[in-house]
PDB file of C-alpha atoms in Angstrom:
ATOM      1  CA  MET X 641      85.578  63.102 125.121  1.00  0.00           C
ATOM      2  CA  ILE X 642      84.444  64.322 121.621  1.00  0.00           C
ATOM      3  CA  TRP X 643      83.819  67.752 122.837  1.00  0.00           C
ATOM      4  CA  GLU X 644      87.221  68.352 124.784  1.00  0.00           C
ATOM      5  CA  LEU X 645      88.580  67.224 120.697  1.00  0.00           C
ATOM      6  CA  ILE X 646      86.392  69.693 119.294  1.00  0.00           C
ATOM      7  CA  LEU X 647      86.800  72.293 121.473  1.00  0.00           C
ATOM      8  CA  LEU X 648      90.859  72.049 121.519  1.00  0.00           C
ATOM      9  CA  VAL X 649      90.489  72.079 117.115  1.00  0.00           C
ATOM     10  CA  ALA X 650      87.955  75.450 117.951  1.00  0.00           C
ATOM     11  CA  ALA X 651      91.116  76.987 120.151  1.00  0.00           C
ATOM     12  CA  ALA X 652      93.888  76.060 117.402  1.00  0.00           C
ATOM     13  CA  TYR X 653      91.737  77.248 114.622  1.00  0.00           C
ATOM     14  CA  PHE X 654      90.988  80.448 116.172  1.00  0.00           C
ATOM     15  CA  LEU X 655      94.753  80.839 117.671  1.00  0.00           C
ATOM     16  CA  TYR X 656      96.142  80.379 113.679  1.00  0.00           C
ATOM     17  CA  SER X 657      93.414  82.576 111.965  1.00  0.00           C
ATOM     18  CA  TYR X 658      92.817  85.733 114.427  1.00  0.00           C
ATOM     19  CA  ILE X 659      95.713  85.679 116.318  1.00  0.00           C
ATOM     20  CA  LEU X 660      98.852  84.610 114.664  1.00  0.00           C
ATOM     21  CA  PRO X 661      98.636  87.643 111.782  1.00  0.00           C
ATOM     22  CA  TYR X 662      97.977  90.299 114.722  1.00  0.00           C
ATOM     23  CA  MET X 663     101.110  89.179 116.104  1.00  0.00           C
ATOM     24  CA  LYS X 664     103.220  88.855 113.293  1.00  0.00           C
ATOM     25  CA  LEU X 665     102.772  92.143 112.143  1.00  0.00           C
ATOM     26  CA  ARG X 666     105.960  94.200 111.710  1.00  0.00           C
ATOM     27  CA  THR X 667     106.675  98.124 112.320  1.00  0.00           C
ATOM     28  CA  PHE X 668     108.032  99.477 109.814  1.00  0.00           C
ATOM     29  CA  GLU X 669     111.011 102.355 109.534  1.00  0.00           C
ATOM     30  CA  GLN X 670     110.739 104.482 106.758  1.00  0.00           C
ATOM     31  CA  ASP X 671     114.319 104.238 105.670  1.00  0.00           C
ATOM     32  CA  ALA X 672     113.687 102.727 102.164  1.00  0.00           C
ATOM     33  CA  LEU X 673     110.611 102.898 100.547  1.00  0.00           C
ATOM     34  CA  ASP X 674     111.429 101.824  97.230  1.00  0.00           C
ATOM     35  CA  GLU X 675     112.259  98.455  98.515  1.00  0.00           C
ATOM     36  CA  TYR X 676     108.807  97.732  99.766  1.00  0.00           C
ATOM     37  CA  CYS X 677     105.480  97.743  98.020  1.00  0.00           C
ATOM     38  CA  MET X 678     103.344  99.988  99.855  1.00  0.00           C
ATOM     39  CA  ILE X 679      99.585  99.562 100.193  1.00  0.00           C
ATOM     40  CA  ASP X 680      97.262 101.920 101.485  1.00  0.00           C
ATOM     41  CA  ILE X 681      94.175 100.463 103.274  1.00  0.00           C
ATOM     42  CA  ARG X 682      91.997 103.649 104.195  1.00  0.00           C
ATOM     43  CA  ASP X 683      88.925 104.861 102.348  1.00  0.00           C
ATOM     44  CA  TYR X 684      89.873 106.941  99.118  1.00  0.00           C
ATOM     45  CA  GLN X 685      88.743 110.422 100.975  1.00  0.00           C
ATOM     46  CA  LEU X 686      91.302 109.793 103.811  1.00  0.00           C
ATOM     47  CA  SER X 687      94.426 108.481 101.372  1.00  0.00           C
ATOM     48  CA  HIS X 688      93.044 111.568  99.459  1.00  0.00           C
ATOM     49  CA  ARG X 689      93.363 114.072 101.619  1.00  0.00           C
ATOM     50  CA  ASN X 690      96.154 112.380 103.831  1.00  0.00           C
ATOM     51  CA  PRO X 691      98.319 110.933 100.879  1.00  0.00           C
ATOM     52  CA  PHE X 692     101.897 108.649 102.165  1.00  0.00           C
ATOM     53  CA  HIS X 693     103.979 108.733  99.521  1.00  0.00           C
ATOM     54  CA  VAL X 694     103.747 109.065  95.878  1.00  0.00           C
ATOM     55  CA  GLY X 695     104.023 105.364  95.103  1.00  0.00           C
ATOM     56  CA  THR X 696     101.386 104.397  97.294  1.00  0.00           C
ATOM     57  CA  LYS X 697      98.458 101.449  95.920  1.00  0.00           C
ATOM     58  CA  ASN X 698      95.270 102.568  97.406  1.00  0.00           C
ATOM     59  CA  ILE X 699      93.089  99.680  97.882  1.00  0.00           C
ATOM     60  CA  PRO X 700      90.568 100.321 100.817  1.00  0.00           C
ATOM     61  CA  LEU X 701      90.008  97.297 103.359  1.00  0.00           C
ATOM     62  CA  SER X 702      86.714  96.792 101.968  1.00  0.00           C
ATOM     63  CA  TYR X 703      88.165  95.550  98.210  1.00  0.00           C
ATOM     64  CA  LEU X 704      91.052  94.188  99.351  1.00  0.00           C
ATOM     65  CA  PRO X 705      89.904  90.708  99.033  1.00  0.00           C
ATOM     66  CA  ARG X 706      88.347  90.801  95.532  1.00  0.00           C
ATOM     67  CA  THR X 707      91.724  92.966  94.583  1.00  0.00           C
ATOM     68  CA  SER X 708      93.437  89.805  96.033  1.00  0.00           C
ATOM     69  CA  LYS X 709      91.504  87.251  94.297  1.00  0.00           C
ATOM     70  CA  GLU X 710      92.176  88.754  90.910  1.00  0.00           C
ATOM     71  CA  GLY X 711      95.826  88.707  90.748  1.00  0.00           C
ATOM     72  CA  GLU X 712      99.050  88.970  92.981  1.00  0.00           C
ATOM     73  CA  ILE X 713      99.372  92.056  94.351  1.00  0.00           C
ATOM     74  CA  CYS X 714     103.174  92.190  94.613  1.00  0.00           C
ATOM     75  CA  ASP X 715     106.129  90.340  94.563  1.00  0.00           C
ATOM     76  CA  ARG X 716     108.277  91.938  97.518  1.00  0.00           C
ATOM     77  CA  ASP X 717     107.378  92.436 100.962  1.00  0.00           C
ATOM     78  CA  ILE X 718     104.223  94.540 101.417  1.00  0.00           C
ATOM     79  CA  VAL X 719     104.103  97.441 104.082  1.00  0.00           C
ATOM     80  CA  VAL X 720      99.995  98.203 105.047  1.00  0.00           C
ATOM     81  CA  ILE X 721      98.904 101.616 105.737  1.00  0.00           C
ATOM     82  CA  ALA X 722      96.345 101.840 108.231  1.00  0.00           C
ATOM     83  CA  GLU X 723      93.989 104.044 110.808  1.00  0.00           C
ATOM     84  CA  SER X 724      95.070 101.545 113.441  1.00  0.00           C
ATOM     85  CA  LYS X 725      97.099  98.198 113.822  1.00  0.00           C
ATOM     86  CA  ILE X 726      93.402  96.441 114.375  1.00  0.00           C
ATOM     87  CA  ALA X 727      92.760  97.599 110.314  1.00  0.00           C
ATOM     88  CA  ALA X 728      96.424  96.575 109.973  1.00  0.00           C
ATOM     89  CA  ALA X 729      95.972  93.020 111.077  1.00  0.00           C
ATOM     90  CA  MET X 730      92.750  92.586 109.150  1.00  0.00           C
ATOM     91  CA  ALA X 731      94.463  93.413 105.763  1.00  0.00           C
ATOM     92  CA  ALA X 732      98.176  91.225 107.071  1.00  0.00           C
ATOM     93  CA  ARG X 733      95.148  88.185 107.634  1.00  0.00           C
ATOM     94  CA  ILE X 734      94.048  88.659 103.999  1.00  0.00           C
ATOM     95  CA  LEU X 735      97.267  89.352 102.789  1.00  0.00           C
ATOM     96  CA  LYS X 736      98.486  85.935 103.847  1.00  0.00           C
ATOM     97  CA  LYS X 737      96.645  83.627 102.195  1.00  0.00           C
ATOM     98  CA  LYS X 738      97.918  84.768  98.859  1.00  0.00           C
ATOM     99  CA  THR X 739     101.510  85.823  99.588  1.00  0.00           C
ATOM    100  CA  LYS X 740     104.349  84.757 101.773  1.00  0.00           C
ATOM    101  CA  LYS X 741     106.245  87.903 102.186  1.00  0.00           C
ATOM    102  CA  PHE X 742     106.257  89.670 104.967  1.00  0.00           C
ATOM    103  CA  ILE X 743     104.015  92.333 105.978  1.00  0.00           C
ATOM    104  CA  TYR X 744     104.753  95.217 107.755  1.00  0.00           C
ATOM    105  CA  TYR X 745     102.310  98.149 108.817  1.00  0.00           C
ATOM    106  CA  VAL X 746     102.316 102.008 109.380  1.00  0.00           C
ATOM    107  CA  LYS X 747      99.976 103.859 111.503  1.00  0.00           C
ATOM    108  CA  VAL X 748      98.319 106.918 110.142  1.00  0.00           C
ATOM    109  CA  SER X 749      95.905 109.414 111.796  1.00  0.00           C
TER     110      SER X 749
END
């Protein structure tokens, strides 16, 4: 009985922490770039070689938890620019702890 309860709690934690932020990501249409906060989570070298937009903040994924602890990142909906959907989901999981805004993503190669 106790093991079933522990397994159920572990499954719920896994679903809430890892799968739901991945499923809530939305693709982004580049209509109105000024209405969103743009966060580029690629490395500095990749974002410098292939810039996305002029008003984009470059915060690499490894620095994102520390930066989000220092203060609020943005007051508008967020667009994450990433190399893959998995990296965007990891950034969404970090950002969802600090904000209740919608998080979109753009995949850039």
